[in-house]
Amino acid sequence: MKHFPIFVALEGRRVVLSGGGDAALAKLRLLLKTEAHLTVFAPSPAQEIEDWHAAGKLRLVRRAMEPGDTTCAVLFYAADEDDAEDARTSAIARADGALVNIVDNLQDSAFITPAIVDRDPVTVAIGTEGAAPVLARAIKADLEARLPATLGTLARIGKAFRKAVEVLPMGRKRRDFWSEYYFGTGPRAMDEGGEEAVNNALPALLDTHVKAEERQGHVAFVGAGPGDPELLTLKARKALDAADVVIHDRLVTPEVLELARREATLIDAGKTGFGPSMSQEEINALIVEHAATGAQVVRLKGGDPTVFGRLDEEIDAVDAAGIGWHIVPGITAASAGVAAIGQSLTKRQRNAAVRFVTGHDMKGYAEQDWAALAQPGEVAAIYMGKKSSRFIQGRLLMHGADRATPVSIVENASRPEQRIVATTVARMAQDLEAADLDGPALTFIGLAPRAAEASLSLSTQEFA
Ligand code: SAH
C-alpha cells in the first residue's frame, strides 16, 4: 500500500485551489461537500466558480497565486492543467506546509483524492493508487446502487440517538439494536414517513429492546425436515420467525434458512471445508452462550432433531445452565425417503416393525442385530450409510440375507436434486459406488421403489 487512506478534518480549515477550468471544477464539486473554507485563485474562472463565489460557498481571487496565498492551508490543489504553472503553485503551497495534490500528476502529489460514495456521515473512499480509475468508477457505481440514498440520514439520526441507547448493555444487545435500526426499522420508517417517522420509531424500538433485555433466553430444538421448505412444520416456521439466533447444521438447506427472521444471526455449526467442523462441546457451549444473554435460540437440525441428532447432549447442556427448552419435531429423512420411492415404512404381512439404524457411530461402523435384519421381509432405514455400505452388505450376507433382497438408496430426498438408486443386497456396495452420490443419502434395506418392484430386473436404475 503506497497510499494510506485517512479522513482529514476539514471543518473550519483552509483549503486552497489554483485553477479555473474543468479540472478545478471537478475537484471543487467534491470539496464543496466539506465544511472547509475554500479559496480559489484563477485569473479567468469558469462561470460556475463565479456563481459559487457569489453564493458565498467559496472565496474567489481573480488572479494567479502568489507566495503567501496558502498560509495555514491544510490542503492545496494545483489544478491549472499546465505543468509549469502547477509546479510553481505547488512549490508555494509546499513551502507553506500544505499537503499538495497536483491534478493528473501522481508522482509529485503528496496525496490523492479517492472516488467517493457519499452518504454523509457515511463516506466510502475508493482508491487504486492511480492504477485503475475504471475499476474505481465501477466499484463506486456498484456501491451507489447498493447503498440506499437514505443511509446517510439514518446514520445522522442514529448518531444523535447514541446516548439514549446506553441503557442497553454494551456488546451484543447494542449491536442487535443498531442492526435492527439500520436494516429493519430505520429504512422502513424512512419509506413510510421520512425523517420524522424515523425519529418517532427510535424510542419505540429502544423500548422493545429494553423489555427484551428482561426476557429469558430459550432454546427451541427444531426439526428442519429433509430439505424441501414446504416440509417444515408450522411450528418450525413460527420458531424461525421469532428467532434471535439460529444455529444450524450442514443438512439444513439454504431454502429453509431463508425463512429465518431477517434480523436473526445465522450460525453454521456444521461447517466443513475450511478446517474441522465444530465439536459437539463447542456447539453445546454456543447454544448456552447465546441463550444466556436472553436470546431466543433456534437449534435447527436436519430432519427430526430426535433422530441421530445428538440432541440429548445439547439438552443436557441447556438444562445444566438452567435455560428453558422445547422440541419441535420434524420430518425425518426416512419418511421423506420412502415417500420418494412410493412405499410405506411398515406394511401388513410384510413388516410390522421398521428399524432406523446408523451406518456408523462414534466407534466406527456401527454393529446392529444383523441376524434380525437379514430376515426376509425386514425393513431398515440406514442413516449415514454411504461409507459403510460394503460393511453392511458383508454383515447381511454373512447372516444369511437373500442376495436378491431389494435395496433402495435415496439421495437428497425431497430436494430438487433427489436421486434414487434401486439395487439389491448383492450389488448395493458397487452400485452405490458407481452412482457417486455426494448429497446426504438414506439406504433402505428390504424396500424397492414401487415402480421398480413390478419389474423382474433389479439392476441399477436411477430416477431423476
Ligand atoms: N436428524 C436427521 C438425521 C441426521 S443423520 C433426520 O431426522 O433426518 C444424517 C443422515 O441423515 C445423513 O447421512 C443421511 O443418511 C440422512 N439424511 C438427512 N437428510 C437427508 C435427505 N434429504 N435425503 C437423504 N438422506 C438424508
Short mmCIF file of C-alpha atoms and ligand atoms in Angstrom, two decimals:
data_model
loop_
_atom_site.label_atom_id
_atom_site.label_comp_id
_atom_site.label_asym_id
_atom_site.label_seq_id
_atom_site.Cartn_x
_atom_site.Cartn_y
_atom_site.Cartn_z
CA MET A 1 0.00 0.00 0.00
CA LYS A 2 1.74 3.15 -1.18
CA HIS A 3 -1.09 5.42 -0.03
CA PHE A 4 -2.74 5.12 3.35
CA PRO A 5 -6.42 6.14 3.40
CA ILE A 6 -7.32 8.63 6.12
CA PHE A 7 -10.18 11.09 6.64
CA VAL A 8 -8.86 14.63 7.14
CA ALA A 9 -10.72 17.01 9.45
CA LEU A 10 -11.65 19.99 7.26
CA GLU A 11 -14.36 21.69 9.27
CA GLY A 12 -13.33 25.36 9.51
CA ARG A 13 -9.90 24.61 7.99
CA ARG A 14 -8.43 26.29 4.95
CA VAL A 15 -8.25 24.54 1.56
CA VAL A 16 -6.76 26.37 -1.43
CA LEU A 17 -7.11 25.55 -5.11
CA SER A 18 -5.37 27.14 -8.07
CA GLY A 19 -7.18 26.88 -11.40
CA GLY A 20 -10.43 27.86 -13.07
CA GLY A 21 -11.13 25.23 -15.72
CA ASP A 22 -12.59 21.72 -15.89
CA ALA A 23 -10.08 20.07 -13.57
CA ALA A 24 -10.70 22.79 -10.99
CA LEU A 25 -14.47 22.35 -11.31
CA ALA A 26 -14.26 18.58 -10.78
CA LYS A 27 -12.25 18.98 -7.57
CA LEU A 28 -14.37 21.88 -6.32
CA ARG A 29 -17.57 19.87 -6.65
CA LEU A 30 -16.11 17.37 -4.20
CA LEU A 31 -14.60 19.97 -1.90
CA LEU A 32 -17.89 21.86 -1.67
CA LYS A 33 -19.31 18.82 0.15
CA THR A 34 -16.94 19.56 3.04
CA GLU A 35 -17.12 22.25 5.67
CA ALA A 36 -13.72 23.70 4.72
CA HIS A 37 -13.02 27.39 3.97
CA LEU A 38 -12.30 27.22 0.26
CA THR A 39 -10.20 29.77 -1.61
CA VAL A 40 -9.78 29.61 -5.39
CA PHE A 41 -7.11 31.51 -7.34
CA ALA A 42 -7.98 31.89 -11.03
CA PRO A 43 -7.35 34.77 -13.44
CA SER A 44 -10.19 33.59 -15.68
CA PRO A 45 -12.55 31.38 -13.69
CA ALA A 46 -15.41 29.33 -15.14
CA GLN A 47 -18.89 30.77 -14.62
CA GLU A 48 -19.78 28.11 -12.02
CA ILE A 49 -16.92 29.24 -9.83
CA GLU A 50 -18.17 32.81 -10.13
CA ASP A 51 -21.60 31.60 -9.07
CA TRP A 52 -20.28 29.71 -6.06
CA HIS A 53 -18.37 32.79 -5.06
CA ALA A 54 -21.49 34.91 -5.40
CA ALA A 55 -23.42 32.40 -3.30
CA GLY A 56 -20.79 32.60 -0.59
CA LYS A 57 -19.75 28.97 -0.99
CA LEU A 58 -16.12 29.79 -1.62
CA ARG A 59 -13.83 32.79 -1.92
CA LEU A 60 -12.64 33.58 -5.44
CA VAL A 61 -9.49 35.63 -6.08
CA ARG A 62 -9.29 36.60 -9.75
CA ARG A 63 -5.54 36.43 -10.22
CA ALA A 64 -2.70 33.91 -10.29
CA MET A 65 -1.48 32.59 -6.98
CA GLU A 66 1.38 34.37 -5.20
CA PRO A 67 3.64 33.45 -2.30
CA GLY A 68 1.78 33.91 0.95
CA ASP A 69 -1.57 32.85 -0.56
CA THR A 70 -1.50 29.40 1.06
CA THR A 71 -0.71 30.42 4.63
CA CYS A 72 -2.35 27.99 7.08
CA ALA A 73 -3.84 25.88 4.26
CA VAL A 74 -4.22 22.18 5.15
CA LEU A 75 -4.66 21.02 1.57
CA PHE A 76 -3.69 22.54 -1.72
CA TYR A 77 -4.89 21.54 -5.19
CA ALA A 78 -2.84 22.55 -8.26
CA ALA A 79 -5.49 22.40 -10.99
CA ASP A 80 -4.30 24.77 -13.72
CA GLU A 81 -3.73 21.84 -16.12
CA ASP A 82 -0.39 23.39 -17.04
CA ASP A 83 2.79 21.63 -15.88
CA ALA A 84 4.85 24.78 -15.34
CA GLU A 85 2.09 26.67 -13.53
CA ASP A 86 1.23 23.61 -11.40
CA ALA A 87 4.90 23.23 -10.42
CA ARG A 88 5.07 26.94 -9.49
CA THR A 89 1.87 27.00 -7.38
CA SER A 90 2.60 23.70 -5.65
CA ALA A 91 6.06 24.89 -4.63
CA ILE A 92 4.43 27.90 -2.93
CA ALA A 93 1.92 25.68 -1.11
CA ARG A 94 4.56 23.17 -0.09
CA ALA A 95 6.63 25.97 1.42
CA ASP A 96 3.59 26.97 3.45
CA GLY A 97 3.30 23.44 4.81
CA ALA A 98 0.16 22.36 2.94
CA LEU A 99 -0.33 18.83 1.64
CA VAL A 100 -0.22 19.14 -2.13
CA ASN A 101 -2.19 17.41 -4.85
CA ILE A 102 -1.40 18.12 -8.47
CA VAL A 103 -4.23 17.07 -10.73
CA ASP A 104 -3.21 14.18 -13.00
CA ASN A 105 0.30 14.08 -11.56
CA LEU A 106 0.50 11.20 -9.12
CA GLN A 107 4.28 11.38 -8.98
CA ASP A 108 4.52 14.88 -7.49
CA SER A 109 1.38 14.71 -5.33
CA ALA A 110 1.59 14.21 -1.58
CA PHE A 111 -1.93 12.79 -1.53
CA ILE A 112 -4.57 11.62 -3.95
CA THR A 113 -8.31 12.13 -3.86
CA PRO A 114 -10.27 8.86 -3.89
CA ALA A 115 -13.52 8.15 -5.66
CA ILE A 116 -16.17 8.84 -3.07
CA VAL A 117 -19.55 7.33 -2.29
CA ASP A 118 -21.22 9.99 -0.22
CA ARG A 119 -23.83 9.04 2.33
CA ASP A 120 -22.64 11.65 4.79
CA PRO A 121 -21.75 10.94 7.58
CA VAL A 122 -21.07 7.55 5.98
CA THR A 123 -18.37 8.01 3.37
CA VAL A 124 -16.75 5.29 1.30
CA ALA A 125 -13.41 6.18 -0.27
CA ILE A 126 -12.13 4.06 -3.15
CA GLY A 127 -8.54 4.27 -4.31
CA THR A 128 -6.49 2.30 -6.79
CA GLU A 129 -3.26 4.32 -6.40
CA GLY A 130 -3.84 5.57 -9.89
CA ALA A 131 -3.64 2.06 -11.30
CA ALA A 132 -7.20 1.59 -12.48
CA PRO A 133 -9.55 4.56 -12.42
CA VAL A 134 -12.04 2.48 -14.43
CA LEU A 135 -12.14 -0.05 -11.64
CA ALA A 136 -12.65 2.65 -9.02
CA ARG A 137 -15.54 4.04 -11.04
CA ALA A 138 -17.11 0.58 -11.40
CA ILE A 139 -16.85 -0.08 -7.66
CA LYS A 140 -18.32 3.33 -6.96
CA ALA A 141 -21.24 2.70 -9.30
CA ASP A 142 -21.84 -0.66 -7.66
CA LEU A 143 -21.88 0.83 -4.16
CA GLU A 144 -24.01 3.76 -5.25
CA ALA A 145 -26.63 1.29 -6.40
CA ARG A 146 -26.32 -0.88 -3.34
CA LEU A 147 -26.38 1.69 -0.53
CA PRO A 148 -29.78 3.31 -0.10
CA ALA A 149 -29.76 7.06 -0.58
CA THR A 150 -31.28 7.42 2.89
CA LEU A 151 -28.37 5.69 4.60
CA GLY A 152 -26.70 8.98 5.47
CA THR A 153 -29.86 10.36 7.02
CA LEU A 154 -30.33 7.18 9.02
CA ALA A 155 -26.75 7.39 10.25
CA ARG A 156 -27.15 11.04 11.21
CA ILE A 157 -30.35 10.36 13.15
CA GLY A 158 -28.76 7.27 14.68
CA LYS A 159 -25.75 9.23 15.82
CA ALA A 160 -27.96 11.67 17.71
CA PHE A 161 -29.65 8.73 19.44
CA ARG A 162 -26.44 7.01 20.60
CA LYS A 163 -26.59 8.41 24.12
CA ALA A 164 -30.09 7.03 24.71
CA VAL A 165 -29.00 3.56 23.65
CA GLU A 166 -26.54 3.43 26.54
CA VAL A 167 -29.37 1.98 28.67
CA LEU A 168 -28.67 -1.27 26.85
CA PRO A 169 -25.60 -3.19 27.99
CA MET A 170 -22.61 -2.97 25.68
CA GLY A 171 -21.93 -5.74 23.19
CA ARG A 172 -24.50 -7.96 21.54
CA LYS A 173 -27.55 -6.13 22.93
CA ARG A 174 -26.47 -2.82 21.50
CA ARG A 175 -25.33 -4.35 18.24
CA ASP A 176 -28.73 -6.04 17.88
CA PHE A 177 -30.47 -2.73 18.46
CA TRP A 178 -28.40 -0.95 15.85
CA SER A 179 -28.64 -3.69 13.28
CA GLU A 180 -32.40 -3.73 13.63
CA TYR A 181 -32.41 0.07 13.27
CA TYR A 182 -30.21 0.20 10.18
CA PHE A 183 -31.57 -2.85 8.37
CA GLY A 184 -35.17 -3.03 9.52
CA THR A 185 -36.98 -0.34 11.47
CA GLY A 186 -34.97 2.61 10.14
CA PRO A 187 -35.36 2.07 6.38
CA ARG A 188 -39.00 1.02 6.87
CA ALA A 189 -39.87 4.16 8.81
CA MET A 190 -37.96 6.28 6.29
CA ASP A 191 -40.02 4.79 3.45
CA GLU A 192 -43.25 5.30 5.30
CA GLY A 193 -42.83 8.77 6.72
CA GLY A 194 -39.36 10.19 6.18
CA GLU A 195 -37.12 11.61 8.86
CA GLU A 196 -39.91 12.36 11.27
CA ALA A 197 -41.11 8.76 11.22
CA VAL A 198 -37.55 7.57 11.87
CA ASN A 199 -37.24 9.92 14.82
CA ASN A 200 -40.53 8.63 16.21
CA ALA A 201 -39.66 4.97 15.64
CA LEU A 202 -36.39 5.05 17.56
CA PRO A 203 -37.74 5.38 21.13
CA ALA A 204 -40.28 2.61 20.48
CA LEU A 205 -37.57 0.34 19.10
CA LEU A 206 -35.37 1.02 22.10
CA ASP A 207 -38.26 0.25 24.40
CA THR A 208 -38.77 -3.18 22.82
CA HIS A 209 -35.08 -3.90 23.20
CA VAL A 210 -35.04 -2.81 26.84
CA LYS A 211 -38.02 -5.09 27.51
CA ALA A 212 -36.38 -7.92 25.57
CA GLU A 213 -33.43 -7.46 27.87
CA GLU A 214 -35.58 -8.66 30.73
CA ARG A 215 -36.80 -11.62 28.69
CA GLN A 216 -35.50 -15.08 29.49
CA GLY A 217 -33.40 -16.87 26.93
CA HIS A 218 -34.88 -20.04 25.48
CA VAL A 219 -33.80 -22.83 23.16
CA ALA A 220 -36.10 -24.48 20.63
CA PHE A 221 -34.70 -27.69 19.15
CA VAL A 222 -36.36 -27.56 15.78
CA GLY A 223 -36.58 -30.17 13.05
CA ALA A 224 -35.82 -28.58 9.66
CA GLY A 225 -37.10 -31.60 7.73
CA PRO A 226 -35.32 -33.23 4.80
CA GLY A 227 -34.72 -30.06 2.79
CA ASP A 228 -37.90 -29.04 0.98
CA PRO A 229 -39.03 -25.91 2.87
CA GLU A 230 -42.65 -26.97 2.37
CA LEU A 231 -41.97 -29.93 4.60
CA LEU A 232 -41.34 -27.66 7.58
CA THR A 233 -43.98 -27.75 10.31
CA LEU A 234 -45.96 -24.60 11.09
CA LYS A 235 -44.33 -24.63 14.50
CA ALA A 236 -40.89 -24.70 12.93
CA ARG A 237 -41.80 -21.67 10.83
CA LYS A 238 -43.07 -19.83 13.87
CA ALA A 239 -39.90 -20.59 15.78
CA LEU A 240 -37.80 -19.33 12.86
CA ASP A 241 -39.90 -16.19 12.73
CA ALA A 242 -39.19 -15.42 16.36
CA ALA A 243 -35.54 -16.43 16.46
CA ASP A 244 -32.76 -14.09 17.53
CA VAL A 245 -30.15 -16.71 16.77
CA VAL A 246 -30.36 -19.76 14.50
CA ILE A 247 -27.67 -22.38 14.97
CA HIS A 248 -27.98 -24.89 12.16
CA ASP A 249 -26.18 -27.94 10.90
CA ARG A 250 -24.89 -28.85 7.47
CA LEU A 251 -28.05 -30.70 6.40
CA VAL A 252 -30.27 -27.63 6.61
CA THR A 253 -30.86 -26.25 3.12
CA PRO A 254 -30.49 -22.56 2.17
CA GLU A 255 -34.19 -22.51 1.22
CA VAL A 256 -35.11 -23.30 4.82
CA LEU A 257 -32.63 -20.80 6.28
CA GLU A 258 -34.18 -18.19 4.03
CA LEU A 259 -37.26 -18.36 6.27
CA ALA A 260 -35.44 -17.24 9.41
CA ARG A 261 -36.24 -13.77 10.73
CA ARG A 262 -34.24 -11.27 8.74
CA GLU A 263 -32.55 -9.81 11.79
CA ALA A 264 -31.62 -13.24 13.21
CA THR A 265 -27.97 -14.19 13.46
CA LEU A 266 -27.32 -17.37 11.49
CA ILE A 267 -24.56 -19.63 12.73
CA ASP A 268 -23.41 -22.63 10.73
CA ALA A 269 -22.33 -25.20 13.28
CA GLY A 270 -21.65 -27.86 10.70
CA LYS A 271 -19.20 -26.00 8.56
CA THR A 272 -16.72 -28.26 6.85
CA GLY A 273 -14.23 -27.46 4.16
CA PHE A 274 -12.27 -24.78 5.97
CA GLY A 275 -10.81 -26.77 8.83
CA PRO A 276 -12.64 -29.20 11.05
CA SER A 277 -16.30 -28.68 11.90
CA MET A 278 -17.27 -27.55 15.37
CA SER A 279 -17.02 -30.17 18.12
CA GLN A 280 -20.20 -31.17 19.96
CA GLU A 281 -18.87 -29.46 23.11
CA GLU A 282 -18.35 -26.25 21.16
CA ILE A 283 -21.88 -26.42 19.78
CA ASN A 284 -23.31 -27.02 23.28
CA ALA A 285 -21.37 -24.04 24.60
CA LEU A 286 -22.51 -21.86 21.70
CA ILE A 287 -26.19 -22.65 22.30
CA VAL A 288 -25.88 -21.94 26.03
CA GLU A 289 -23.85 -18.77 25.50
CA HIS A 290 -26.49 -17.23 23.26
CA ALA A 291 -29.49 -18.31 25.30
CA ALA A 292 -27.81 -17.00 28.46
CA THR A 293 -27.87 -13.47 27.05
CA GLY A 294 -31.66 -13.66 26.78
CA ALA A 295 -31.75 -14.68 23.11
CA GLN A 296 -34.44 -16.88 21.59
CA VAL A 297 -32.23 -19.57 20.12
CA VAL A 298 -33.38 -21.99 17.45
CA ARG A 299 -31.18 -25.03 17.24
CA LEU A 300 -32.13 -26.14 13.75
CA LYS A 301 -31.37 -29.74 12.86
CA GLY A 302 -31.90 -31.57 9.59
CA GLY A 303 -34.87 -33.96 9.55
CA ASP A 304 -36.17 -34.67 13.03
CA PRO A 305 -33.99 -33.48 15.89
CA THR A 306 -34.61 -36.68 17.84
CA VAL A 307 -33.19 -38.95 15.14
CA PHE A 308 -29.40 -39.37 15.13
CA GLY A 309 -29.04 -35.75 16.12
CA ARG A 310 -27.05 -35.87 19.39
CA LEU A 311 -29.99 -33.98 20.81
CA ASP A 312 -29.65 -35.29 24.36
CA GLU A 313 -26.16 -33.91 24.77
CA GLU A 314 -27.41 -30.47 23.81
CA ILE A 315 -30.46 -30.71 26.09
CA ASP A 316 -28.20 -31.73 29.00
CA ALA A 317 -26.01 -28.67 28.43
CA VAL A 318 -29.01 -26.34 28.23
CA ASP A 319 -30.55 -27.94 31.33
CA ALA A 320 -27.32 -27.60 33.25
CA ALA A 321 -27.35 -23.87 32.50
CA GLY A 322 -30.90 -23.61 33.84
CA ILE A 323 -32.28 -22.50 30.48
CA GLY A 324 -35.76 -23.45 29.22
CA TRP A 325 -36.16 -25.51 26.04
CA HIS A 326 -38.65 -27.44 23.93
CA ILE A 327 -38.56 -29.72 20.91
CA VAL A 328 -40.31 -29.12 17.60
CA PRO A 329 -40.36 -32.41 15.68
CA GLY A 330 -39.55 -32.55 12.00
CA ILE A 331 -39.93 -34.93 9.10
CA THR A 332 -37.09 -37.39 9.28
CA ALA A 333 -35.13 -38.48 6.21
CA ALA A 334 -36.67 -41.98 6.38
CA SER A 335 -40.15 -40.53 5.93
CA ALA A 336 -39.05 -38.35 3.01
CA GLY A 337 -37.11 -41.26 1.52
CA VAL A 338 -40.00 -43.76 1.47
CA ALA A 339 -42.24 -41.05 0.10
CA ALA A 340 -39.78 -40.66 -2.77
CA ILE A 341 -39.94 -44.36 -3.64
CA GLY A 342 -43.68 -44.56 -3.11
CA GLN A 343 -43.52 -47.09 -0.31
CA SER A 344 -44.67 -47.45 3.28
CA LEU A 345 -42.25 -47.91 6.11
CA THR A 346 -44.47 -50.63 7.55
CA LYS A 347 -46.89 -52.88 5.71
CA ARG A 348 -49.31 -55.54 6.87
CA GLN A 349 -47.93 -59.02 6.31
CA ARG A 350 -44.56 -57.73 5.24
CA ASN A 351 -43.08 -55.93 8.20
CA ALA A 352 -44.69 -54.99 11.49
CA ALA A 353 -41.59 -53.17 12.60
CA VAL A 354 -39.06 -50.90 10.98
CA ARG A 355 -35.57 -50.11 12.19
CA PHE A 356 -33.79 -46.81 11.95
CA VAL A 357 -30.12 -47.69 12.07
CA THR A 358 -26.95 -45.71 11.70
CA GLY A 359 -24.15 -46.76 9.39
CA HIS A 360 -21.53 -45.55 11.78
CA ASP A 361 -21.25 -44.37 15.32
CA MET A 362 -18.53 -42.80 17.43
CA LYS A 363 -16.53 -46.03 17.35
CA GLY A 364 -16.67 -46.50 13.57
CA TYR A 365 -19.00 -48.79 11.59
CA ALA A 366 -21.97 -49.49 13.81
CA GLU A 367 -22.83 -53.05 14.81
CA GLN A 368 -26.52 -53.96 14.61
CA ASP A 369 -28.66 -57.02 15.17
CA TRP A 370 -27.63 -58.36 11.77
CA ALA A 371 -29.30 -61.73 12.20
CA ALA A 372 -32.66 -59.97 12.61
CA LEU A 373 -32.01 -57.53 9.76
CA ALA A 374 -31.13 -60.40 7.41
CA GLN A 375 -34.59 -61.99 7.80
CA PRO A 376 -36.94 -61.89 4.78
CA GLY A 377 -39.43 -59.01 4.89
CA GLU A 378 -37.37 -56.91 7.32
CA VAL A 379 -37.19 -53.19 6.58
CA ALA A 380 -34.42 -50.91 7.79
CA ALA A 381 -33.63 -47.30 7.05
CA ILE A 382 -29.90 -46.75 7.28
CA TYR A 383 -28.78 -43.20 8.07
CA MET A 384 -25.19 -42.21 7.35
CA GLY A 385 -24.79 -45.44 5.45
CA LYS A 386 -22.84 -44.38 2.37
CA LYS A 387 -19.32 -45.06 3.59
CA SER A 388 -20.35 -48.22 5.44
CA SER A 389 -22.31 -49.83 2.62
CA ARG A 390 -19.71 -52.55 1.94
CA PHE A 391 -19.55 -53.35 5.64
CA ILE A 392 -23.35 -53.54 5.90
CA GLN A 393 -23.58 -55.69 2.79
CA GLY A 394 -20.93 -58.07 4.21
CA ARG A 395 -22.69 -58.39 7.55
CA LEU A 396 -26.09 -59.03 5.95
CA LEU A 397 -24.76 -61.73 3.63
CA MET A 398 -22.79 -63.28 6.49
CA HIS A 399 -26.06 -63.61 8.41
CA GLY A 400 -27.82 -65.31 5.53
CA ALA A 401 -29.68 -62.47 3.83
CA ASP A 402 -31.16 -63.30 0.43
CA ARG A 403 -28.85 -61.76 -2.19
CA ALA A 404 -31.89 -60.55 -4.12
CA THR A 405 -33.30 -58.57 -1.15
CA PRO A 406 -34.22 -55.17 -2.57
CA VAL A 407 -32.24 -52.13 -1.51
CA SER A 408 -33.17 -48.52 -2.37
CA ILE A 409 -30.87 -45.60 -1.86
CA VAL A 410 -32.43 -42.15 -1.86
CA GLU A 411 -30.07 -39.23 -2.15
CA ASN A 412 -31.25 -35.67 -1.38
CA ALA A 413 -34.75 -36.84 -0.52
CA SER A 414 -37.37 -34.09 -1.11
CA ARG A 415 -34.89 -31.76 -2.79
CA PRO A 416 -34.73 -30.83 -6.47
CA GLU A 417 -31.53 -32.90 -6.85
CA GLN A 418 -33.19 -36.05 -5.47
CA ARG A 419 -31.85 -39.30 -6.94
CA ILE A 420 -32.87 -42.90 -6.40
CA VAL A 421 -30.68 -45.92 -6.86
CA ALA A 422 -32.57 -49.23 -6.91
CA THR A 423 -30.38 -52.23 -6.23
CA THR A 424 -30.09 -55.45 -4.19
CA VAL A 425 -28.08 -56.65 -1.24
CA ALA A 426 -25.82 -58.46 -3.71
CA ARG A 427 -24.97 -55.29 -5.61
CA MET A 428 -25.56 -52.45 -3.16
CA ALA A 429 -21.93 -51.55 -2.47
CA GLN A 430 -20.81 -51.48 -6.08
CA ASP A 431 -23.96 -49.73 -7.32
CA LEU A 432 -23.60 -47.08 -4.63
CA GLU A 433 -20.00 -46.53 -5.59
CA ALA A 434 -20.89 -46.29 -9.28
CA ALA A 435 -23.65 -43.76 -8.57
CA ASP A 436 -21.06 -41.46 -6.97
CA LEU A 437 -23.55 -39.67 -4.71
CA ASP A 438 -22.37 -36.54 -2.99
CA GLY A 439 -25.51 -35.44 -1.10
CA PRO A 440 -26.99 -36.98 2.05
CA ALA A 441 -28.36 -40.43 1.26
CA LEU A 442 -30.56 -42.90 3.02
CA THR A 443 -30.35 -46.64 2.37
CA PHE A 444 -33.47 -48.77 2.67
CA ILE A 445 -32.92 -52.48 3.13
CA GLY A 446 -35.96 -54.55 2.13
CA LEU A 447 -37.70 -51.89 0.02
CA ALA A 448 -37.68 -51.41 -3.75
CA PRO A 449 -39.16 -48.34 -5.43
CA ARG A 450 -42.81 -49.13 -6.09
CA ALA A 451 -42.31 -48.57 -9.81
CA ALA A 452 -39.37 -50.97 -9.99
CA GLU A 453 -40.97 -53.55 -7.74
CA ALA A 454 -43.09 -54.93 -10.55
CA SER A 455 -40.22 -55.44 -12.92
CA LEU A 456 -38.14 -58.58 -12.51
CA SER A 457 -34.94 -56.82 -13.34
CA LEU A 458 -33.47 -55.44 -10.18
CA SER A 459 -30.45 -53.94 -11.80
CA THR A 460 -29.47 -50.36 -11.01
CA GLN A 461 -31.98 -47.77 -12.03
CA GLU A 462 -31.88 -44.09 -11.49
CA PHE A 463 -34.85 -41.85 -11.47
CA ALA A 464 -34.26 -38.15 -11.87
N1 SAH B 1 -31.94 -35.89 12.13
C1 SAH B 1 -31.78 -36.28 10.75
C2 SAH B 1 -30.72 -37.31 10.54
C3 SAH B 1 -29.35 -36.85 10.90
S1 SAH B 1 -28.13 -38.04 10.49
C4 SAH B 1 -33.14 -36.79 10.24
O1 SAH B 1 -34.04 -36.99 11.03
O2 SAH B 1 -33.27 -36.97 9.03
C5 SAH B 1 -27.67 -37.55 8.87
C6 SAH B 1 -28.10 -38.54 7.84
O3 SAH B 1 -29.47 -38.39 7.57
C7 SAH B 1 -27.43 -38.41 6.50
O4 SAH B 1 -26.16 -39.02 6.49
C8 SAH B 1 -28.40 -39.15 5.61
O5 SAH B 1 -28.24 -40.52 5.74
C9 SAH B 1 -29.71 -38.77 6.24
N2 SAH B 1 -30.39 -37.65 5.55
C10 SAH B 1 -30.67 -36.44 6.04
N3 SAH B 1 -31.33 -35.69 5.15
C11 SAH B 1 -31.47 -36.45 4.05
C12 SAH B 1 -32.08 -36.25 2.78
N4 SAH B 1 -32.67 -35.10 2.45
N5 SAH B 1 -32.04 -37.26 1.89
C13 SAH B 1 -31.46 -38.43 2.20
N6 SAH B 1 -30.88 -38.67 3.38
C14 SAH B 1 -30.89 -37.70 4.31
#
